[in-house]
CSV table of C-alpha atoms and ligand atoms in Angstrom, one decimal:
chain,number,residue,atom,x,y,z
A,1325,MET,CA,-117.0,67.5,-38.7
A,1326,GLY,CA,-118.5,69.7,-36.0
A,1327,CYS,CA,-117.8,70.4,-32.2
A,1328,GLU,CA,-118.9,67.1,-31.0
A,1329,LYS,CA,-118.2,66.7,-27.2
A,1330,ILE,CA,-115.9,63.9,-25.7
A,1331,HIS,CA,-115.7,62.8,-22.1
A,1332,ILE,CA,-112.4,61.1,-21.2
A,1333,LYS,CA,-112.1,59.0,-17.8
A,1334,SER,CA,-108.8,57.6,-16.7
A,1335,PHE,CA,-108.4,54.7,-14.3
A,1336,GLY,CA,-104.6,54.0,-14.6
A,1337,CYS,CA,-101.2,55.1,-13.5
A,1338,GLN,CA,-99.2,58.2,-14.5
A,1339,MET,CA,-98.3,56.6,-17.8
A,1340,ASN,CA,-102.2,56.4,-18.5
A,1341,LYS,CA,-102.9,59.9,-17.2
A,1342,LEU,CA,-100.2,61.2,-19.7
A,1343,ASP,CA,-101.9,59.1,-22.6
A,1344,SER,CA,-105.3,60.6,-21.6
A,1345,SER,CA,-103.8,64.0,-21.8
A,1346,LEU,CA,-102.2,63.5,-25.1
A,1347,VAL,CA,-105.5,62.2,-26.4
A,1348,ALA,CA,-107.4,65.0,-25.1
A,1349,ASN,CA,-105.1,67.5,-26.8
A,1350,ALA,CA,-105.2,65.8,-30.1
A,1351,LEU,CA,-109.1,65.6,-30.0
A,1352,ALA,CA,-109.2,69.3,-29.1
A,1353,GLU,CA,-107.0,70.0,-32.2
A,1354,ALA,CA,-109.2,67.9,-34.4
A,1355,GLY,CA,-112.1,70.2,-33.5
A,1356,PHE,CA,-113.8,68.3,-30.7
A,1357,SER,CA,-114.5,69.8,-27.3
A,1358,LEU,CA,-114.1,68.2,-24.0
A,1359,THR,CA,-116.7,67.8,-21.3
A,1360,GLY,CA,-116.6,66.7,-17.7
A,1361,GLU,CA,-120.0,65.2,-18.0
A,1362,VAL,CA,-121.1,61.9,-19.6
A,1363,ALA,CA,-124.6,63.4,-20.1
A,1364,ASP,CA,-123.2,66.0,-22.5
A,1365,ALA,CA,-120.8,63.8,-24.4
A,1366,ASP,CA,-121.3,62.5,-27.9
A,1367,ALA,CA,-118.3,60.2,-27.2
A,1368,VAL,CA,-117.0,58.6,-24.0
A,1369,LEU,CA,-113.5,57.3,-23.8
A,1370,ILE,CA,-112.3,55.2,-20.8
A,1371,ASN,CA,-108.5,54.8,-20.4
A,1372,THR,CA,-108.0,51.7,-18.6
A,1373,CYS,CA,-105.6,49.8,-16.4
A,1374,SER,CA,-105.1,46.0,-16.1
A,1375,VAL,CA,-102.7,45.8,-13.3
A,1376,ARG,CA,-105.1,44.2,-10.7
A,1377,GLU,CA,-108.6,42.6,-11.3
A,1378,HIS,CA,-110.4,45.2,-9.2
A,1379,ALA,CA,-109.1,47.9,-11.8
A,1380,GLU,CA,-110.8,45.9,-14.5
A,1381,GLN,CA,-114.0,45.3,-12.5
A,1382,ARG,CA,-114.4,49.0,-12.2
A,1383,VAL,CA,-114.2,49.5,-15.9
A,1384,PHE,CA,-116.8,46.7,-16.4
A,1385,SER,CA,-119.2,48.2,-13.9
A,1386,HIS,CA,-118.7,51.6,-15.8
A,1387,LEU,CA,-119.5,50.0,-19.1
A,1388,GLY,CA,-122.6,48.4,-17.6
A,1389,HIS,CA,-123.7,51.9,-16.6
A,1390,LEU,CA,-122.9,53.2,-20.2
A,1391,LYS,CA,-124.7,50.3,-21.9
A,1392,HIS,CA,-127.8,51.4,-19.9
A,1393,ILE,CA,-127.3,55.1,-21.1
A,1394,LYS,CA,-127.0,53.8,-24.6
A,1395,GLU,CA,-130.5,52.3,-24.6
A,1396,SER,CA,-131.9,55.7,-24.6
A,1397,ARG,CA,-129.0,57.3,-26.5
A,1398,PRO,CA,-127.9,54.7,-29.1
A,1399,ASP,CA,-125.7,57.3,-31.0
A,1400,LEU,CA,-123.4,57.6,-27.9
A,1401,VAL,CA,-119.9,56.3,-29.0
A,1402,VAL,CA,-118.0,54.5,-26.3
A,1403,GLY,CA,-114.2,53.7,-26.7
A,1404,VAL,CA,-112.2,51.7,-24.3
A,1405,ILE,CA,-108.4,52.6,-24.7
A,1406,GLY,CA,-105.3,51.7,-22.7
A,1407,CYS,CA,-104.0,48.5,-21.1
A,1408,MET,CA,-107.2,46.6,-20.7
A,1409,ALA,CA,-108.1,47.3,-24.4
A,1410,GLN,CA,-104.8,45.8,-25.3
A,1411,ARG,CA,-105.2,42.9,-23.0
A,1412,LEU,CA,-108.8,42.0,-24.1
A,1413,GLY,CA,-108.9,43.3,-27.5
A,1414,ALA,CA,-111.7,41.7,-29.6
A,1415,GLU,CA,-113.3,40.2,-26.6
A,1416,LEU,CA,-114.0,43.7,-25.2
A,1417,LEU,CA,-115.3,44.9,-28.6
A,1418,GLU,CA,-118.1,42.3,-28.2
A,1419,HIS,CA,-119.4,44.2,-25.1
A,1420,PRO,CA,-122.8,45.7,-26.1
A,1421,ALA,CA,-121.6,49.1,-24.9
A,1422,VAL,CA,-118.3,49.3,-26.8
A,1423,ASP,CA,-117.7,50.8,-30.2
A,1424,ILE,CA,-113.9,51.4,-30.1
A,1425,VAL,CA,-111.1,49.3,-28.5
A,1426,ALA,CA,-107.6,50.8,-28.9
A,1427,GLY,CA,-104.4,49.9,-27.2
A,1428,PRO,CA,-101.6,52.1,-25.7
A,1429,ALA,CA,-99.6,51.9,-28.9
A,1430,ARG,CA,-102.5,53.0,-31.0
A,1431,ILE,CA,-103.3,56.3,-29.3
A,1432,PRO,CA,-102.3,58.5,-32.4
A,1433,GLN,CA,-105.3,56.9,-34.3
A,1434,ILE,CA,-107.9,57.8,-31.6
A,1435,PRO,CA,-109.2,61.0,-33.2
A,1436,GLN,CA,-109.8,59.3,-36.5
A,1437,LEU,CA,-111.3,56.3,-34.8
A,1438,VAL,CA,-113.8,58.6,-32.9
A,1439,THR,CA,-114.5,60.6,-36.0
A,1440,ASP,CA,-115.3,57.4,-37.9
A,1441,ALA,CA,-117.4,55.9,-35.1
A,1442,LEU,CA,-119.5,59.1,-34.8
A,1443,ALA,CA,-120.1,59.2,-38.6
A,1444,LYS,CA,-120.6,55.6,-39.5
A,1445,HIS,CA,-121.5,53.9,-36.2
A,1446,ASN,CA,-118.9,51.1,-36.9
A,1447,LYS,CA,-117.1,48.9,-34.4
A,1448,SER,CA,-113.3,49.2,-34.6
A,1449,LEU,CA,-110.4,47.5,-33.1
A,1450,ALA,CA,-106.9,48.9,-32.9
A,1451,VAL,CA,-104.6,46.7,-30.8
A,1452,THR,CA,-101.0,45.4,-31.3
A,1453,GLU,CA,-101.2,41.9,-32.5
A,1454,ARG,CA,-97.9,40.5,-31.3
A,1455,ILE,CA,-97.3,42.7,-28.2
A,1456,ARG,CA,-93.9,41.2,-27.4
A,1457,ALA,CA,-92.6,41.5,-30.9
A,1458,LYS,CA,-90.0,44.2,-31.7
A,1459,PRO,CA,-92.2,47.3,-32.2
A,1460,ASP,CA,-91.9,48.5,-35.8
A,1461,GLU,CA,-90.0,51.8,-36.5
A,1462,ALA,CA,-93.2,53.4,-38.0
A,1463,GLU,CA,-95.1,52.8,-34.9
A,1464,ILE,CA,-92.6,54.2,-32.7
A,1465,ALA,CA,-92.1,57.2,-35.0
A,1466,ALA,CA,-95.9,57.8,-34.8
A,1467,LEU,CA,-96.0,57.7,-31.1
A,1468,ASP,CA,-93.0,60.0,-30.7
A,1469,ASP,CA,-94.6,62.5,-33.1
A,1470,PHE,CA,-97.8,62.3,-31.3
A,1471,GLU,CA,-96.1,62.8,-27.9
A,1472,ALA,CA,-94.2,65.8,-29.2
A,1473,ALA,CA,-97.2,67.4,-30.9
A,1474,TYR,CA,-99.8,66.9,-28.1
A,1475,ASP,CA,-97.8,67.2,-24.8
A,1476,SER,CA,-99.2,69.9,-22.6
A,1477,ASP,CA,-99.8,71.1,-19.2
A,1478,GLU,CA,-103.4,71.9,-19.5
A,1479,ASN,CA,-104.9,68.6,-18.3
A,1480,ASN,CA,-102.4,68.4,-15.5
A,1481,ILE,CA,-101.6,70.2,-12.2
A,1482,PRO,CA,-100.6,73.9,-12.9
A,1483,SER,CA,-96.9,74.3,-13.6
A,1484,GLN,CA,-96.4,70.4,-13.7
A,1485,ALA,CA,-95.9,68.0,-16.6
A,1486,LEU,CA,-95.3,64.4,-17.1
A,1487,VAL,CA,-92.7,63.4,-19.7
A,1488,ARG,CA,-92.4,60.0,-21.0
A,1489,VAL,CA,-88.7,58.9,-21.3
A,1490,MET,CA,-89.4,55.1,-22.2
A,1491,ARG,CA,-92.2,52.9,-23.1
A,1492,GLY,CA,-92.8,49.3,-22.1
A,1493,CYS,CA,-91.0,46.9,-19.7
A,1494,ASN,CA,-88.7,43.9,-20.0
A,1495,ASN,CA,-88.6,42.8,-16.4
A,1496,PHE,CA,-91.3,40.1,-16.4
A,1497,CYS,CA,-91.9,40.2,-12.7
A,1498,THR,CA,-94.1,37.1,-12.4
A,1499,TYR,CA,-97.2,38.8,-11.1
A,1500,CYS,CA,-97.2,41.7,-13.5
A,1501,VAL,CA,-99.3,42.3,-16.7
A,1502,VAL,CA,-97.4,45.4,-17.8
A,1503,PRO,CA,-94.9,43.8,-20.2
A,1504,TYR,CA,-97.9,42.2,-21.9
A,1505,VAL,CA,-99.9,45.3,-22.4
A,1506,ARG,CA,-97.2,47.9,-22.8
A,1507,GLY,CA,-94.9,45.8,-24.8
A,1508,PRO,CA,-91.0,45.7,-25.0
A,1509,GLU,CA,-88.9,48.5,-23.4
A,1510,VAL,CA,-88.1,51.4,-25.8
A,1511,SER,CA,-86.3,54.4,-24.7
A,1512,ARG,CA,-87.0,57.8,-26.5
A,1513,PRO,CA,-84.2,59.8,-28.0
A,1514,PRO,CA,-82.7,62.2,-25.6
A,1515,ALA,CA,-82.8,65.1,-28.1
A,1516,ALA,CA,-86.6,64.7,-28.4
A,1517,ILE,CA,-87.1,64.5,-24.7
A,1518,ILE,CA,-84.9,67.6,-24.1
A,1519,GLU,CA,-86.7,69.5,-26.8
A,1520,GLN,CA,-90.0,68.7,-25.3
A,1521,ILE,CA,-88.9,69.8,-21.8
A,1522,LYS,CA,-87.7,73.1,-23.3
A,1523,LYS,CA,-91.0,73.6,-24.9
A,1524,LEU,CA,-92.9,72.9,-21.6
A,1525,ALA,CA,-90.5,75.3,-19.8
A,1526,SER,CA,-91.3,78.0,-22.3
A,1527,ARG,CA,-95.0,77.4,-21.3
A,1528,GLY,CA,-94.4,77.9,-17.8
A,1529,ILE,CA,-93.8,74.4,-16.6
A,1530,LYS,CA,-91.7,74.5,-13.4
A,1531,GLN,CA,-91.7,70.8,-12.5
A,1532,ILE,CA,-91.3,67.8,-14.7
A,1533,THR,CA,-91.7,64.1,-13.8
A,1534,LEU,CA,-89.8,61.7,-16.2
A,1535,LEU,CA,-91.8,58.6,-16.7
A,1536,GLY,CA,-90.8,55.0,-17.3
A,1537,GLN,CA,-91.9,51.6,-15.9
A,1538,THR,CA,-88.3,51.1,-14.9
A,1539,VAL,CA,-86.9,54.6,-15.4
A,1540,ASN,CA,-83.5,54.0,-14.1
A,1541,SER,CA,-82.9,51.6,-16.9
A,1542,TYR,CA,-83.4,54.3,-19.4
A,1543,SER,CA,-80.7,53.9,-22.2
A,1544,TRP,CA,-80.3,55.3,-25.7
A,1545,THR,CA,-77.3,54.9,-28.0
A,1546,GLY,CA,-76.6,57.3,-30.8
A,1547,GLY,CA,-73.4,58.0,-32.4
A,1548,ASP,CA,-70.7,56.9,-30.2
A,1549,ARG,CA,-72.3,57.4,-26.9
A,1550,THR,CA,-74.9,55.9,-24.6
A,1551,TYR,CA,-77.2,58.2,-22.8
A,1552,THR,CA,-78.5,57.1,-19.2
A,1553,LEU,CA,-81.1,58.7,-16.8
A,1554,ALA,CA,-78.2,60.5,-15.1
A,1555,ASP,CA,-77.5,62.2,-18.5
A,1556,LEU,CA,-81.1,63.2,-18.9
A,1557,LEU,CA,-81.1,64.5,-15.4
A,1558,LYS,CA,-78.1,66.7,-16.2
A,1559,MET,CA,-79.4,67.9,-19.5
A,1560,ALA,CA,-82.8,68.7,-18.0
A,1561,SER,CA,-81.2,70.6,-15.1
A,1562,ASP,CA,-79.6,73.1,-17.6
A,1563,ILE,CA,-83.0,74.2,-18.9
A,1564,SER,CA,-84.0,77.4,-17.5
A,1565,GLY,CA,-87.5,77.7,-16.2
A,1566,ILE,CA,-87.5,74.1,-14.9
A,1567,GLU,CA,-87.0,74.1,-11.3
A,1568,TRP,CA,-87.8,70.7,-10.0
A,1569,ILE,CA,-87.3,67.4,-11.7
A,1570,ARG,CA,-88.6,63.9,-10.6
A,1571,PHE,CA,-88.5,60.7,-12.1
A,1572,ILE,CA,-90.7,57.4,-11.5
A,1573,THR,CA,-90.7,54.5,-11.1
A,1574,SER,CA,-87.3,52.8,-10.2
A,1575,HIS,CA,-86.4,49.2,-10.1
A,1576,PRO,CA,-83.9,48.1,-7.5
A,1577,GLY,CA,-82.0,45.7,-9.8
A,1578,ARG,CA,-79.0,47.4,-11.5
A,1579,PHE,CA,-79.6,50.9,-10.2
A,1580,ASP,CA,-76.7,53.0,-11.4
A,1581,GLU,CA,-75.2,55.2,-8.7
A,1582,SER,CA,-74.6,57.9,-11.3
A,1583,ILE,CA,-78.3,58.7,-10.8
A,1584,LEU,CA,-77.8,59.1,-7.1
A,1585,ASP,CA,-74.8,61.3,-7.8
A,1586,ALA,CA,-77.0,63.4,-10.1
A,1587,MET,CA,-79.5,63.8,-7.4
A,1588,ALA,CA,-76.9,64.8,-5.0
A,1589,ASP,CA,-75.1,67.3,-7.2
A,1590,LEU,CA,-78.0,68.9,-9.2
A,1591,PRO,CA,-80.1,71.0,-7.0
A,1592,LYS,CA,-83.2,70.7,-9.4
A,1593,VAL,CA,-83.4,67.0,-9.0
A,1594,CYS,CA,-85.7,66.3,-6.0
A,1595,PRO,CA,-84.4,64.0,-3.4
A,1596,TYR,CA,-87.1,61.5,-3.7
A,1597,LEU,CA,-87.0,57.9,-4.9
A,1598,HIS,CA,-90.1,55.7,-5.6
A,1599,ILE,CA,-88.3,52.2,-5.5
A,1600,PRO,CA,-90.6,49.3,-4.9
A,1601,ALA,CA,-89.3,46.3,-3.0
A,1602,GLN,CA,-92.5,44.2,-3.4
A,1603,SER,CA,-91.6,41.7,-0.6
A,1604,GLY,CA,-88.9,41.4,2.1
A,1605,SER,CA,-88.8,37.5,1.7
A,1606,ASP,CA,-86.0,36.2,-0.5
A,1607,ARG,CA,-88.1,33.2,-1.3
A,1608,THR,CA,-91.0,35.4,-2.5
A,1609,LEU,CA,-88.7,37.8,-4.3
A,1610,LYS,CA,-87.2,34.9,-6.3
A,1611,ALA,CA,-90.7,33.6,-7.1
A,1612,MET,CA,-91.6,37.1,-8.3
A,1613,ASN,CA,-88.5,37.3,-10.4
A,1614,ARG,CA,-87.3,40.5,-8.9
A,1615,ARG,CA,-83.7,39.6,-9.1
A,1616,TYR,CA,-82.5,41.0,-5.8
A,1617,THR,CA,-82.5,39.9,-2.1
A,1618,ALA,CA,-83.9,41.9,0.7
A,1619,GLY,CA,-80.5,42.4,2.0
A,1620,GLU,CA,-79.2,43.7,-1.4
A,1621,TYR,CA,-82.4,46.1,-1.4
A,1622,LEU,CA,-81.5,47.4,2.1
A,1623,ALA,CA,-77.9,47.8,1.3
A,1624,PHE,CA,-79.0,49.9,-1.8
A,1625,LEU,CA,-81.0,52.2,0.6
A,1626,ASP,CA,-78.2,52.7,2.7
A,1627,ARG,CA,-76.0,53.7,-0.1
A,1628,ALA,CA,-78.7,56.0,-1.5
A,1629,ARG,CA,-78.8,57.7,2.0
A,1630,THR,CA,-75.1,58.1,2.1
A,1631,ILE,CA,-74.9,59.8,-1.2
A,1632,VAL,CA,-78.1,61.8,-0.8
A,1633,PRO,CA,-78.6,62.2,3.1
A,1634,ASP,CA,-82.0,64.0,2.8
A,1635,ILE,CA,-83.5,61.5,0.4
A,1636,ALA,CA,-87.1,60.3,1.0
A,1637,ILE,CA,-88.0,56.8,-0.2
A,1638,ALA,CA,-91.4,55.3,-1.1
A,1639,GLY,CA,-92.1,51.7,-1.8
A,1640,ASP,CA,-94.6,49.2,-3.1
A,1641,PHE,CA,-95.5,45.9,-1.6
A,1642,ILE,CA,-97.6,43.0,-2.8
A,1643,VAL,CA,-99.2,40.9,0.0
A,1644,GLY,CA,-100.6,37.4,-0.3
A,1645,PHE,CA,-98.3,36.4,-3.3
A,1646,PRO,CA,-98.7,32.8,-4.1
A,1647,GLY,CA,-97.1,30.6,-1.2
A,1648,GLU,CA,-96.5,33.6,1.0
A,1649,THR,CA,-96.3,32.1,4.6
A,1650,ASP,CA,-96.5,33.9,8.0
A,1651,GLU,CA,-92.6,33.9,7.9
A,1652,ASP,CA,-92.5,35.4,4.4
A,1653,PHE,CA,-94.7,38.2,5.5
A,1654,ALA,CA,-92.8,38.7,8.8
A,1655,ALA,CA,-89.7,39.2,6.6
A,1656,THR,CA,-91.6,41.9,4.8
A,1657,VAL,CA,-92.6,43.6,8.0
A,1658,ASP,CA,-89.0,43.5,9.1
A,1659,LEU,CA,-87.9,45.0,5.9
A,1660,VAL,CA,-90.3,47.7,6.1
A,1661,ARG,CA,-89.2,48.5,9.7
A,1662,LYS,CA,-85.6,48.6,8.5
A,1663,ALA,CA,-86.2,50.6,5.2
A,1664,GLN,CA,-87.7,53.7,7.0
A,1665,TYR,CA,-89.8,54.7,4.1
A,1666,LYS,CA,-91.5,58.1,3.7
A,1667,ASN,CA,-94.6,56.1,2.6
A,1668,ILE,CA,-95.6,52.8,1.2
A,1669,PHE,CA,-98.3,51.5,-1.2
A,1670,VAL,CA,-99.6,48.1,-0.4
A,1671,PHE,CA,-101.5,45.8,-2.8
A,1672,LYS,CA,-103.3,42.5,-2.3
A,1673,TYR,CA,-101.9,40.0,-4.9
A,1674,SER,CA,-104.3,39.7,-7.8
A,1675,PRO,CA,-103.6,36.9,-10.4
A,1676,ARG,CA,-103.3,38.3,-13.9
A,1677,PRO,CA,-104.1,36.0,-16.9
A,1678,GLY,CA,-101.1,35.4,-18.9
A,1679,THR,CA,-98.4,36.2,-16.4
A,1680,GLY,CA,-95.9,33.7,-15.0
A,1681,ALA,CA,-97.4,33.6,-11.4
A,1682,GLU,CA,-101.0,33.2,-12.7
A,1683,ASP,CA,-99.8,30.3,-15.0
A,1684,LYS,CA,-97.7,28.3,-12.6
A,1685,LEU,CA,-98.6,29.2,-9.1
A,1686,ALA,CA,-101.9,28.8,-7.1
A,1687,ASP,CA,-103.3,32.0,-5.7
A,1688,ASP,CA,-103.4,30.1,-2.3
A,1689,VAL,CA,-103.4,32.9,0.2
A,1690,PRO,CA,-107.0,33.4,1.3
A,1691,LEU,CA,-108.4,36.9,0.8
A,1692,GLY,CA,-109.0,37.3,4.6
A,1693,ILE,CA,-105.3,36.8,5.2
A,1694,LYS,CA,-104.3,39.3,2.3
A,1695,LYS,CA,-106.6,41.8,3.8
A,1696,LYS,CA,-105.1,41.3,7.3
A,1697,ARG,CA,-101.5,41.6,6.1
A,1698,ASN,CA,-102.3,44.6,4.0
A,1699,ILE,CA,-103.7,46.3,7.1
A,1700,GLU,CA,-100.8,45.2,9.4
A,1701,LEU,CA,-98.1,46.5,6.9
A,1702,LEU,CA,-99.8,49.8,6.6
A,1703,GLU,CA,-99.9,50.0,10.3
A,1704,VAL,CA,-96.3,49.4,10.8
A,1705,GLN,CA,-95.6,52.1,8.3
A,1706,ASN,CA,-97.9,54.5,9.9
A,1707,GLU,CA,-96.0,54.1,13.2
A,1708,ILE,CA,-92.8,54.9,11.3
A,1709,SER,CA,-94.0,57.8,9.5
A,1710,ALA,CA,-95.5,59.3,12.7
A,1711,ALA,CA,-92.4,59.1,14.6
A,1712,TYR,CA,-90.2,60.4,11.7
A,1713,ASN,CA,-92.5,63.2,10.9
A,1714,GLU,CA,-92.4,64.7,14.4
A,1715,ARG,CA,-89.3,66.4,13.3
A,1716,TYR,CA,-91.2,68.7,10.9
A,1717,PRO,CA,-93.3,71.0,13.1
A,1718,GLY,CA,-91.2,74.1,13.4
A,1719,GLN,CA,-89.4,73.7,10.2
A,1720,THR,CA,-90.1,75.9,7.0
A,1721,LEU,CA,-90.2,73.9,3.8
A,1722,LYS,CA,-90.7,75.0,0.2
A,1723,VAL,CA,-93.7,73.4,-1.6
A,1724,LEU,CA,-94.9,73.6,-5.2
A,1725,VAL,CA,-98.6,74.5,-4.8
A,1726,GLU,CA,-101.0,72.2,-6.6
A,1727,GLY,CA,-104.4,73.8,-5.9
A,1728,THR,CA,-107.2,73.8,-3.5
A,1729,SER,CA,-107.5,70.8,-1.3
A,1730,LYS,CA,-110.5,68.4,-2.1
A,1731,LYS,CA,-111.3,67.5,1.5
A,1732,PRO,CA,-111.1,69.8,4.5
A,1733,HIS,CA,-108.0,68.5,6.6
A,1734,LEU,CA,-108.0,71.3,9.2
A,1735,ASN,CA,-110.3,72.2,12.0
A,1736,ARG,CA,-112.7,74.9,11.0
A,1737,ALA,CA,-111.2,77.0,13.8
A,1738,GLU,CA,-108.0,77.1,11.8
A,1739,PHE,CA,-109.3,78.4,8.7
A,1740,ASP,CA,-108.6,82.0,7.9
A,1741,ASP,CA,-109.8,84.0,5.1
A,1742,HIS,CA,-108.2,81.8,2.5
A,1743,PRO,CA,-109.0,78.4,1.2
A,1744,GLN,CA,-107.0,75.3,2.0
A,1745,LEU,CA,-104.4,74.6,-0.4
A,1746,ILE,CA,-102.2,71.5,-1.2
A,1747,GLY,CA,-98.7,71.5,-2.2
A,1748,ARG,CA,-95.7,69.1,-2.2
A,1749,THR,CA,-92.2,69.4,-1.0
A,1750,ALA,CA,-89.2,68.2,-3.1
A,1751,THR,CA,-89.3,65.1,-1.0
A,1752,ASP,CA,-93.0,64.5,-2.0
A,1753,TYR,CA,-94.7,65.3,1.3
A,1754,ILE,CA,-98.2,66.6,0.9
A,1755,VAL,CA,-98.6,69.8,2.7
A,1756,VAL,CA,-101.9,71.5,3.7
A,1757,PHE,CA,-102.0,75.1,4.4
A,1758,ASN,CA,-104.3,78.2,3.9
A,1759,GLY,CA,-103.5,80.6,1.1
A,1760,PRO,CA,-104.9,82.5,-1.9
A,1761,GLU,CA,-106.0,80.1,-4.8
A,1762,THR,CA,-103.7,82.3,-7.1
A,1763,LEU,CA,-100.7,80.5,-5.5
A,1764,ALA,CA,-101.6,77.3,-7.5
A,1765,GLY,CA,-98.7,76.6,-9.8
A,1766,SER,CA,-96.1,78.5,-7.7
A,1767,PHE,CA,-93.6,77.8,-5.1
A,1768,ALA,CA,-94.3,78.8,-1.5
A,1769,ASN,CA,-92.6,78.6,1.9
A,1770,VAL,CA,-94.8,77.0,4.5
A,1771,LYS,CA,-94.0,76.9,8.2
A,1772,LEU,CA,-95.1,73.5,9.5
A,1773,THR,CA,-97.2,73.4,12.7
A,1774,LYS,CA,-98.4,69.8,12.7
A,1775,ALA,CA,-97.7,66.4,11.3
A,1776,SER,CA,-99.7,63.3,10.6
A,1777,PRO,CA,-98.3,60.0,9.0
A,1778,LEU,CA,-99.2,61.1,5.4
A,1779,THR,CA,-99.7,64.8,5.6
A,1780,LEU,CA,-97.9,67.9,6.9
A,1781,PHE,CA,-99.9,71.0,8.0
A,1782,GLY,CA,-98.7,74.6,8.2
A,1783,GLN,CA,-99.0,78.3,7.5
A,1784,LEU,CA,-97.7,80.4,4.8
A,1785,ALA,CA,-94.3,81.8,5.9
B,2794,SAH,N1,-93.3,49.6,-13.2
B,2794,SAH,C1,-93.6,49.9,-11.8
B,2794,SAH,C2,-94.9,49.7,-11.3
B,2794,SAH,C3,-95.8,48.7,-11.9
B,2794,SAH,S1,-97.3,48.6,-11.4
B,2794,SAH,C4,-92.6,49.1,-11.1
B,2794,SAH,O1,-92.1,48.1,-11.5
B,2794,SAH,O2,-92.3,49.4,-9.9
B,2794,SAH,C5,-97.5,49.3,-9.7
B,2794,SAH,C6,-97.6,48.4,-8.6
B,2794,SAH,O3,-98.6,47.5,-8.7
B,2794,SAH,C7,-96.4,47.5,-8.5
B,2794,SAH,O4,-95.2,48.1,-7.9
B,2794,SAH,C8,-96.9,46.4,-7.7
B,2794,SAH,O5,-96.6,46.6,-6.3
B,2794,SAH,C9,-98.4,46.3,-8.0
B,2794,SAH,N2,-98.8,45.2,-8.7
B,2794,SAH,C10,-98.4,44.8,-10.0
B,2794,SAH,N3,-99.0,43.8,-10.4
B,2794,SAH,C11,-99.8,43.5,-9.4
B,2794,SAH,C12,-100.7,42.2,-9.1
B,2794,SAH,N4,-100.7,41.3,-10.1
B,2794,SAH,N5,-101.3,42.2,-7.9
B,2794,SAH,C13,-101.2,43.2,-7.0
B,2794,SAH,N6,-100.4,44.3,-7.2
B,2794,SAH,C14,-99.7,44.3,-8.3
B,2795,SF4,FE1,-94.3,45.1,-13.9
B,2795,SF4,FE2,-91.9,44.4,-12.9
B,2795,SF4,FE3,-92.0,45.7,-15.1
B,2795,SF4,FE4,-92.7,46.9,-12.9
B,2795,SF4,S1,-90.7,46.1,-13.4
B,2795,SF4,S2,-93.9,47.1,-14.8
B,2795,SF4,S3,-93.7,45.4,-11.7
B,2795,SF4,S4,-92.8,43.6,-14.9
B,2796,F3S,FE1,-100.3,51.7,-15.8
B,2796,F3S,FE2,-102.1,49.8,-15.2
B,2796,F3S,FE3,-101.2,49.9,-17.6
B,2796,F3S,S1,-100.5,50.5,-13.9
B,2796,F3S,S2,-99.1,50.7,-17.5
B,2796,F3S,S3,-102.3,51.5,-16.6
B,2796,F3S,S4,-101.8,48.1,-16.6
């Protein structure tokens, strides 16, 4: 085996990004080198997402492009990994461009699959056959070992790392494909998680983000006790070197207040909560199987703000869910006005094969209306953010610097000798300011001068 080059492209969420990073490290250890260019690559891996049809369409158009490249470079190996690989399995392997299809539970096998495909030009399929069956112990152990061996900072933002605390989901929101591609909920042992965070801290990691599809339902029982997310936050707080701790994503059902207490009591736990509501209409929430009402959700936000007064809250919404009327949507607008989010993500409902909603409910809201509602909801939130963010100019906030900004946000006249940097506050605000590139990965204090709905601007203090 030589130093063949691999190109990896990620389309999915943070879970997928973490998977890509583990795979990249495992491939590097197996003797491969990574390349940013498809043109230089001997193998291309695409890590995919199935959450909306659009995400899958982008992958298919990418595969069309790779098929074209393979006409002149038939030796190029193409692997599709991640959620779409699990969802489509053998069907995807029939695509003329595709050599390897490997689901999220099979990532430990990828270096071997790539090695084989490069040597033998065979097609291979590695997916979980019965995705909702109880995962077998050997598979869980292999994933845990893989996670522990190949976690690293190198493919992420300097000084930051993602740490998976659980896999899968048991919530079965009726629109959502995740339970069918990521399988049942499994929490990782706290000892392994803490060990991993210590290792990351010793390599200079300052911020960790604990990842789970419903991270607040983390639960692991061993000996005579059960560990919760609040316990993990406490244990992670005790690790020296780690300065900021985040966790995503939370589900509003059964949110234990001990997590809010940990946020209030532990200075390292960032006062930020990403907790999707999805809708403000009780009828729609019921049809979505979200198991809370709009009133309960808002009461929870009040409680969160009482316990953690400076908390910033972000939400997700789906517009155009089957049967969503103007009144239902008005209820969502009303919830957004009351919730006073820091920011929201809005998605147009996309029927996913095999989910409850796709099976039983007609996708009856026309695309034009979905688009209109999407724009309107974002406009409502923009007004709220604009008004809320007026408090920031004049304040000095601590940010963790991520690196240089990809697009120039400031006026030319405001540039000084330094490039534009991007950082984030503990409350997850993006802050743009000028400073030396060497600040990437460090904390800095920024005096804010200007605010827009999504971004704050300032100068190094
Ligand atoms: N586990 C997380 C996120 C799941 S996917 C959670 O439960 O919050 C991220 C977001 O995608 C969801 O919050 C939802 O708003 C959106 N989403 C999921 N399925 C969708 C679908 N079929 N159509 C449109 N948006 C969807
Ligand atoms: Fe999907 Fe619901 Fe699970 Fe989130 S909680 S991953 S939306 S099924
Ligand atoms: Fe993430 Fe998409 Fe899979 S949101 S878990 S990559 S379906």
